[in-house]
Coordinates of C-alpha atoms in Angstrom, one line a residue:
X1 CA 81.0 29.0 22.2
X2 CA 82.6 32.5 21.9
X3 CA 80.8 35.3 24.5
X4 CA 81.5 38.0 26.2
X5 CA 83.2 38.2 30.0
X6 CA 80.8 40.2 32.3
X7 CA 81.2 43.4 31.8
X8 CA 80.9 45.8 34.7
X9 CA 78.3 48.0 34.7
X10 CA 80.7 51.0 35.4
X11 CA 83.0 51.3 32.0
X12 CA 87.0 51.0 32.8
X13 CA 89.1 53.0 32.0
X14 CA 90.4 50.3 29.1
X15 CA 86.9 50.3 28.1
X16 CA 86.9 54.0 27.6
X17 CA 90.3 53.9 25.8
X18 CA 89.9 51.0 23.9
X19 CA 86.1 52.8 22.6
X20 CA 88.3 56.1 21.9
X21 CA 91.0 54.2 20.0
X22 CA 88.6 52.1 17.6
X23 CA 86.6 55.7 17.3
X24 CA 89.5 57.4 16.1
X25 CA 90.6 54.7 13.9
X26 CA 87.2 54.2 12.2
X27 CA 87.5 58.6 11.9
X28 CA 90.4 58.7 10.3
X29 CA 90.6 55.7 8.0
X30 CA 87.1 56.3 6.4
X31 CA 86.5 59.9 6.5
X32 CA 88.3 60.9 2.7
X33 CA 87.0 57.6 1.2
X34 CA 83.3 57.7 3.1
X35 CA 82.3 61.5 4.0
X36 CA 82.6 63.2 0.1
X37 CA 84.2 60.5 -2.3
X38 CA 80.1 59.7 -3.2
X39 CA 79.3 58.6 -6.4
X40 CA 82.4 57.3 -7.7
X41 CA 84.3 54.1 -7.7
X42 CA 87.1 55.4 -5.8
X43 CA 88.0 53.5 -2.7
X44 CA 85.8 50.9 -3.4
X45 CA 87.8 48.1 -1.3
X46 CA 88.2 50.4 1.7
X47 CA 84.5 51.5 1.9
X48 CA 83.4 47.8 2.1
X49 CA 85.2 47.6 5.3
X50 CA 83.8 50.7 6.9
X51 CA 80.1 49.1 7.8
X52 CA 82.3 45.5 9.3
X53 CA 84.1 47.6 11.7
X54 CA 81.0 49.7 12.5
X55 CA 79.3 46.3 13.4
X56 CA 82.5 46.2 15.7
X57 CA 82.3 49.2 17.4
X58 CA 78.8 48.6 18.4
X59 CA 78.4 45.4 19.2
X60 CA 81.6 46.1 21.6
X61 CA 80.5 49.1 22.7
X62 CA 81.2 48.5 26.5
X63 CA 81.1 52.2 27.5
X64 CA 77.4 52.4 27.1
X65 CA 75.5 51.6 30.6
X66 CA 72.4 49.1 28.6
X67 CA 75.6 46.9 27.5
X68 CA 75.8 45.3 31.0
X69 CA 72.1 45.8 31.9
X70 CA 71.4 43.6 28.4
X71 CA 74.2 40.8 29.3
X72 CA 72.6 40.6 33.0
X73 CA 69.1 40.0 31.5
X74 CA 70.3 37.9 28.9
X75 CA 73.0 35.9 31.2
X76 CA 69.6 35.3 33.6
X77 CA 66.7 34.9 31.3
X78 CA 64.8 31.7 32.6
X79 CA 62.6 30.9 29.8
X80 CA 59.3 32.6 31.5
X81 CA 59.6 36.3 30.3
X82 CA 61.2 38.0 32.8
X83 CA 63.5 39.9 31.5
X84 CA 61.0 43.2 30.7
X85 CA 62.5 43.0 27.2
X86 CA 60.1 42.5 23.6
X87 CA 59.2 39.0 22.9
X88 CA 61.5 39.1 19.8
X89 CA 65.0 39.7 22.2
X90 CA 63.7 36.9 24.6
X91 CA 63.2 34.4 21.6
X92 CA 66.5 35.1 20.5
X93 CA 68.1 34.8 23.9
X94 CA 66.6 31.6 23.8
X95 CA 67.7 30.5 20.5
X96 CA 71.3 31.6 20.9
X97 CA 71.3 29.6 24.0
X98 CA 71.8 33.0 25.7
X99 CA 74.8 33.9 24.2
X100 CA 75.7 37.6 24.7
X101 CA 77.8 38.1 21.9
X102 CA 75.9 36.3 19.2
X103 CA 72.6 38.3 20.9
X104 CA 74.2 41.2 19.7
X105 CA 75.1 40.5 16.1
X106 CA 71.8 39.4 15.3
X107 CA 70.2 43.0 16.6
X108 CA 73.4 45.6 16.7
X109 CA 74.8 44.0 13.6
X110 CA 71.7 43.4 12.0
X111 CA 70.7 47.4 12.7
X112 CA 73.6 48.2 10.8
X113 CA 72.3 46.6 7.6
X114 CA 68.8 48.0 8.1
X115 CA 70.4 51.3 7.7
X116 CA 72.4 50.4 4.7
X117 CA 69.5 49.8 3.4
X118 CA 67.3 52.6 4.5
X119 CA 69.9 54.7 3.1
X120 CA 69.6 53.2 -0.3
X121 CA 65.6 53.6 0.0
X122 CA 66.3 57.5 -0.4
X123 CA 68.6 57.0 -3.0
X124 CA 72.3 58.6 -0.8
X125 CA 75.5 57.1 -0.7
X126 CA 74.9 54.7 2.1
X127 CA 78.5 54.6 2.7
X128 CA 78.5 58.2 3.4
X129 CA 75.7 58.8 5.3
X130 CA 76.6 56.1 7.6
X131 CA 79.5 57.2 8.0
X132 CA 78.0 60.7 9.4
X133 CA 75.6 59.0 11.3
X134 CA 78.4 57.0 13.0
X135 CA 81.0 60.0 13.7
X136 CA 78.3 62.2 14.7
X137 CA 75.3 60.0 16.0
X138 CA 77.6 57.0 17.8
X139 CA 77.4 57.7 21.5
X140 CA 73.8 57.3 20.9
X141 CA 72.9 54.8 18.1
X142 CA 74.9 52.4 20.4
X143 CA 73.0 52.8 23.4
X144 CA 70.4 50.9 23.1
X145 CA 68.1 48.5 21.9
X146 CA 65.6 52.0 20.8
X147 CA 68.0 52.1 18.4
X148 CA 66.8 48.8 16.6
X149 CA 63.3 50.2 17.1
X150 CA 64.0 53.3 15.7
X151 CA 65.9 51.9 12.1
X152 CA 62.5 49.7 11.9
X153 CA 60.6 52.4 11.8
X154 CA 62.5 54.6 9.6
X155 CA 63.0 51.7 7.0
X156 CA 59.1 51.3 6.9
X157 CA 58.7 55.0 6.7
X158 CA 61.5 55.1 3.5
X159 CA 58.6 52.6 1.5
X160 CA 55.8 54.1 3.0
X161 CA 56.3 57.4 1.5
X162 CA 58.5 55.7 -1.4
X163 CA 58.7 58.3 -4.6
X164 CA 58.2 54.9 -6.4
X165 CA 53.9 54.7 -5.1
X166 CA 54.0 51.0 -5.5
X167 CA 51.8 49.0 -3.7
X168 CA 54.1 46.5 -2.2
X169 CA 55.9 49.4 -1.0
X170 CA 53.1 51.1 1.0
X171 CA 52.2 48.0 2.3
X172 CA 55.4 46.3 3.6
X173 CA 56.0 50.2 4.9
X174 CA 53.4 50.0 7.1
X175 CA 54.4 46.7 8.5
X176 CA 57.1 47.7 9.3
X177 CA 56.5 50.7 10.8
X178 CA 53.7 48.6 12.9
X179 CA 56.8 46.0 13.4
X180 CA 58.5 48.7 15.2
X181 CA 56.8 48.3 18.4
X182 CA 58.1 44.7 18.8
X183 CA 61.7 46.1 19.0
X184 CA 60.9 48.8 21.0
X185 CA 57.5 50.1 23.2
X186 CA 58.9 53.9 22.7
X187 CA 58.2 53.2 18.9
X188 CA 54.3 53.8 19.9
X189 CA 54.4 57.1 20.1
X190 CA 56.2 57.1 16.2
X191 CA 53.6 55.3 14.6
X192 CA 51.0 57.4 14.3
X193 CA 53.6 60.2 14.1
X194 CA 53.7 58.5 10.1
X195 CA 50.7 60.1 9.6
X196 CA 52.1 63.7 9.1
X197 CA 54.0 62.8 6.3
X198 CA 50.5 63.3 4.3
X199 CA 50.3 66.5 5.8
X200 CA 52.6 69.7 4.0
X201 CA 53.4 72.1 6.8
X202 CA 52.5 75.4 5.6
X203 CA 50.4 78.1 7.5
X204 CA 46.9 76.5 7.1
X205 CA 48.4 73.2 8.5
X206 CA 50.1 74.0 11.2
X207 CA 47.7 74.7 13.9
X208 CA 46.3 71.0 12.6
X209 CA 49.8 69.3 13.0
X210 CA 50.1 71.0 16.2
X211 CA 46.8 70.0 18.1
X212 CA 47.9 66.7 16.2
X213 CA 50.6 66.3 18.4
X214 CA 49.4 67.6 21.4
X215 CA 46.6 65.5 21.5
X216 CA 49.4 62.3 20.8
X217 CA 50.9 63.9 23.8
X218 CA 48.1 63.6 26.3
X219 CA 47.0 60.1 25.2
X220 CA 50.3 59.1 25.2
X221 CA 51.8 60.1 28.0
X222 CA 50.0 58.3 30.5
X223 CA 50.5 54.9 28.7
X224 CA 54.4 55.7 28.6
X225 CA 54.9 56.2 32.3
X226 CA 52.5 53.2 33.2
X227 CA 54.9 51.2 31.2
X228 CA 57.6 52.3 33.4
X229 CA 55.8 51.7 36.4
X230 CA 55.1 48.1 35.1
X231 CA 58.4 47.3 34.8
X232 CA 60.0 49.5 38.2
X233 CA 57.3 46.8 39.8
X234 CA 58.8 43.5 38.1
X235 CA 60.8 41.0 39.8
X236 CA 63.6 41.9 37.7
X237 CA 66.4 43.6 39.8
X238 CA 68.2 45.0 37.2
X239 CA 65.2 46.0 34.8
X240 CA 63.5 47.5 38.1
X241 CA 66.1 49.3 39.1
X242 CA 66.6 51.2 35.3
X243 CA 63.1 52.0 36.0
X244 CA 63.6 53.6 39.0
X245 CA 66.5 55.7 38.0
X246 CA 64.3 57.0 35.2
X247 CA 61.6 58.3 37.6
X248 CA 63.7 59.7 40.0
X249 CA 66.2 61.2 37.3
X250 CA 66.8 65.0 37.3
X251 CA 63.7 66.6 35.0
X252 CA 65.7 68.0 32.0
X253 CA 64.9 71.5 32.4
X254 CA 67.3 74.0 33.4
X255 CA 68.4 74.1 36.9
X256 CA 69.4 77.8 36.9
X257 CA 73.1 77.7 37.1
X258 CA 75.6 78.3 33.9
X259 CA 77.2 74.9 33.9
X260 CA 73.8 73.1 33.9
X261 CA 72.4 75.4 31.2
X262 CA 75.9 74.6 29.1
X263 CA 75.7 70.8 29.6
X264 CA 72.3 70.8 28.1
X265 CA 73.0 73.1 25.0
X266 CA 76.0 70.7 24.7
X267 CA 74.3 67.3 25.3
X268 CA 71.1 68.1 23.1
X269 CA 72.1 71.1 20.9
X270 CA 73.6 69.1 18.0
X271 CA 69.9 67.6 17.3
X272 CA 68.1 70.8 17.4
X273 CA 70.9 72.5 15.2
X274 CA 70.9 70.0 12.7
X275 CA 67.1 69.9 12.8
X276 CA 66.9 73.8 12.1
X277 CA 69.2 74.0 9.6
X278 CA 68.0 71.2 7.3
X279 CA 64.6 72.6 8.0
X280 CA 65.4 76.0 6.0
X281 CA 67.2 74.3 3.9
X282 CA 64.2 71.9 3.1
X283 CA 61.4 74.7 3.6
X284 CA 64.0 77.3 0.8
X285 CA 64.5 74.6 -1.8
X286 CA 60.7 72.8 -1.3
X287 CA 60.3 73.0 -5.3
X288 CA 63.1 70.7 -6.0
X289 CA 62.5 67.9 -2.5
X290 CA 61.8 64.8 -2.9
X291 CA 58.4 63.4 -1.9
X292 CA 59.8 60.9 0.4
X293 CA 61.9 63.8 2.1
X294 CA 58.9 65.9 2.7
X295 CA 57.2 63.4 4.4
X296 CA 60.2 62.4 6.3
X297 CA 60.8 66.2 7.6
X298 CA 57.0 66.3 8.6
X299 CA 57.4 62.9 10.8
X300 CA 61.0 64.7 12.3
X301 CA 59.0 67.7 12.9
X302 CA 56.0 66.1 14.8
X303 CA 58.8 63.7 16.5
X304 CA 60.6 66.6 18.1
X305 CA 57.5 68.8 19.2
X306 CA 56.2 65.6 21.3
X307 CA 59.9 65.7 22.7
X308 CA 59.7 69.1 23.8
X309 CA 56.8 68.4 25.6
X310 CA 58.4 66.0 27.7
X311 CA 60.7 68.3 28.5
X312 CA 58.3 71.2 29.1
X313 CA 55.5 69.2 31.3
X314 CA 58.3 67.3 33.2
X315 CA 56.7 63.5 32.6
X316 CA 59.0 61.8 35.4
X317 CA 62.5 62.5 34.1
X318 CA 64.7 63.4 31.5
X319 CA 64.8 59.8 29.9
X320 CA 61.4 59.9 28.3
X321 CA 62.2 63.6 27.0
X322 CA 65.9 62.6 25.3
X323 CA 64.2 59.2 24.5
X324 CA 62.2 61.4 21.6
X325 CA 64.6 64.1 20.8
X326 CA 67.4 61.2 19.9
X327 CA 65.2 59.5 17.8
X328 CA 66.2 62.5 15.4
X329 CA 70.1 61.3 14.9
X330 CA 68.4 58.6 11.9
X331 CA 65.9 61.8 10.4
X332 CA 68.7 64.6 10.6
X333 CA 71.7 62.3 9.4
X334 CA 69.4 61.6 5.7
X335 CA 68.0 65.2 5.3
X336 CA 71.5 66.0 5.9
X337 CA 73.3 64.1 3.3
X338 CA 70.3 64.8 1.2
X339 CA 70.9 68.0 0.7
X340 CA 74.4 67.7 0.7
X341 CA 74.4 65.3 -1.7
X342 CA 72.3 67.0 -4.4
X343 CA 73.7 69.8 -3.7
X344 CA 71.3 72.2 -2.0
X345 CA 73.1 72.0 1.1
X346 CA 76.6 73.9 0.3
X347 CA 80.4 72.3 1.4
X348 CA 80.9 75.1 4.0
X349 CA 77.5 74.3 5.9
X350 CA 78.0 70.5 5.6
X351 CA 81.3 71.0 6.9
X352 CA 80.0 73.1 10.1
X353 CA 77.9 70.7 10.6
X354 CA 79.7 67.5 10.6
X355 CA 82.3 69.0 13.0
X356 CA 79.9 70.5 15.4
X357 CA 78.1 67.5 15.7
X358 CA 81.5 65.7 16.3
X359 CA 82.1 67.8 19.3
X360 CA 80.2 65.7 22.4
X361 CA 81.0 62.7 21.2
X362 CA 85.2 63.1 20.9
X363 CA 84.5 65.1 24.0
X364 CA 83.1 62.6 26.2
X365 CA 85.9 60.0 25.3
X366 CA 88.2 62.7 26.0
X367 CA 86.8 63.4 29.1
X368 CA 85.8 60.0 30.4
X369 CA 89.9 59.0 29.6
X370 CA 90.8 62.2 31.5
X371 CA 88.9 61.7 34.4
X372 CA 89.6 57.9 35.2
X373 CA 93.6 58.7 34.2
X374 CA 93.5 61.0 37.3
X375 CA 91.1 59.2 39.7

């Protein structure tokens, strides 16, 4: 059957151009019919095709490090759980036969859906906000399998704190957002983040949400880095040796000098921007949110806090802190379009931030294409 060759765990430089060129074709061809056509008929036919060659993109998506890490695990599961993954990616290495490329349309391709339809949950143009979350989020909603975690989660959350209080909804939400951890252990730390969502943030609350979080924090903490111990100590090579890199990874924090201090406001900046702005934008116009949104911005805001403290008390690296704060691109792309799309958020602002958010990820193809061209 059909798989993949091995793919080095270093990305080519045909790797890197072949990722630019589909990026730039999937930019271009979708961005009139996808970004602000919402709510007509118009370009009907080429929409459809947008969310196929998204499943393209990802499931190819040979520039991101996990993609040979998950083909060396899958290429030498033995049957007896080795691999450090969840028990649902071993059973379907298993039932594929361990078939890399079918692995990945079953998760990547099947993460693709779940967001079509966690878009439609919250009533957007799913076309549109996908398309946001692809030209400003891709880089990192290709990544890894967190990814399928975190699009778990957020669907659960969409009918947990549905603006239709049926009880089918609450209760399939929570399952899912219980479900969560099965795709991904980091997804511990959101689940009783949900909770917030109950709680409005005003200035009685906010000490509570606070405490809330730092006490989520200290418990945990400790159970996050024993789970990286546990796996730097398994028999698998290239599961151990992930691990490893994560502990002895540089911290996060600023090192001092102005290109470190650049390279982090570049790296993590679009997150906290788009956070910040839908934040007043939410707290301004609070008469006229949704329900479901409110809750949602409450869950984004606990979300980022624990991620700051990561950063702040230095865990073991920076992979536990960006872990957190990227589990923000699926919160921040539907607050986004939200507000765009009812028109609280104006044209000019939407426009600011589509583009800025566009910035590290054209500049890193740029770059990578750069640097192997003259190496």
């Amino acid at each position: 059957m059909l798989d993949f060759p091995i793919i080095p765990s270093t990305a080519t430089l045909g790797s890197w151009i072949y990722q630019g060129c589909l990026y730039a074709i999937i930019f271009i061809a979708f961005k009139r019919s996808c970004l602000y056509s919402y709510g007509g008929k118009r370009d009907v036919g080429i929409r459809f095709f947008f969310p196929l060659l998204l499943m393209v993109y990802i499931i190819t998506s040979f520039t991101d490090g996990d993609f040979s890490h998950y083909q060396m695990m899958v290429k030498n599961y033995n049957g007896l759980g080795s691999t450090g993954l969840e028990n649902v990616y071993e059973y379907v290495i298993g039932l594929t036969n361990q078939n890399y490329l079918l692995f990945r349309i079953i998760f990547f391709g099947g993460m693709v859906l779940l967001l079509l339809r966690l878009f439609k949950n919250y009533n957007l143009d799913k076309y549109s906000s996908l398309y946001f979350l692809f030209a400003v989020y891709i880089s990192t909603l290709s990544y890894s399998r967190a990814s399928i975690g975190m699009a778990v989660f957020f669907l659960g959350l969409s009918l947990f704190f549905s603006d239709n209080k049926r009880i089918i909804n609450i209760v399939f939400g929570a399952i899912l957002i219980g479900v969560s951890y099965y795709f991904h252990r980091s997804c511990i730390v959101l689940i009783p983040m949900a909770l917030l969502g109950f709680v409005p943030i005003n200035k009685r609350t906010l000490p509570i949400i606070l405490v809330a979080v730092f006490a989520s924090f200290a418990l945990l903490k400790g159970l996050a880095a024993d789970v990286i111990n546990e796996i730097a100590a398994s028999d698998n090579e290239e599961l151990a040796l992930k691990a490893e890199l994560y502990m002895s990874g540089s911290s996060g924090q600023f090192s001092g000098n102005i290109i470190a201090w650049f390279m982090h406001i570049w790296s993590y900046g679009v997150f906290y921007v788009l956070f910040f702005v839908d934040a007043y934008y939410i707290i301004y116009n609070r008469s006229l949110i949704k329900r479901s949104i409110k809750g949602l911005f409450n869950v984004t805001f606990g979300i980022l806090l624990f991620a700051i403290l990561m950063n702040l008390f230095d865990m073991t690296s920076a992979a536990l802190y960006y872990r957190y704060l990227f589990m923000l691109m699926i919160p921040t792309t539907i607050m986004t379009t939200y507000l765009y799309q009812n028109g609280l958020l104006p044209l000019k602002r939407f426009k600011f931030l589509f583009w800025f958010g566009c910035i590290p990820t054209i500049e890193n193809i740029l770059y990578h294409v750069y640097y192997l061209l003259s190496h």
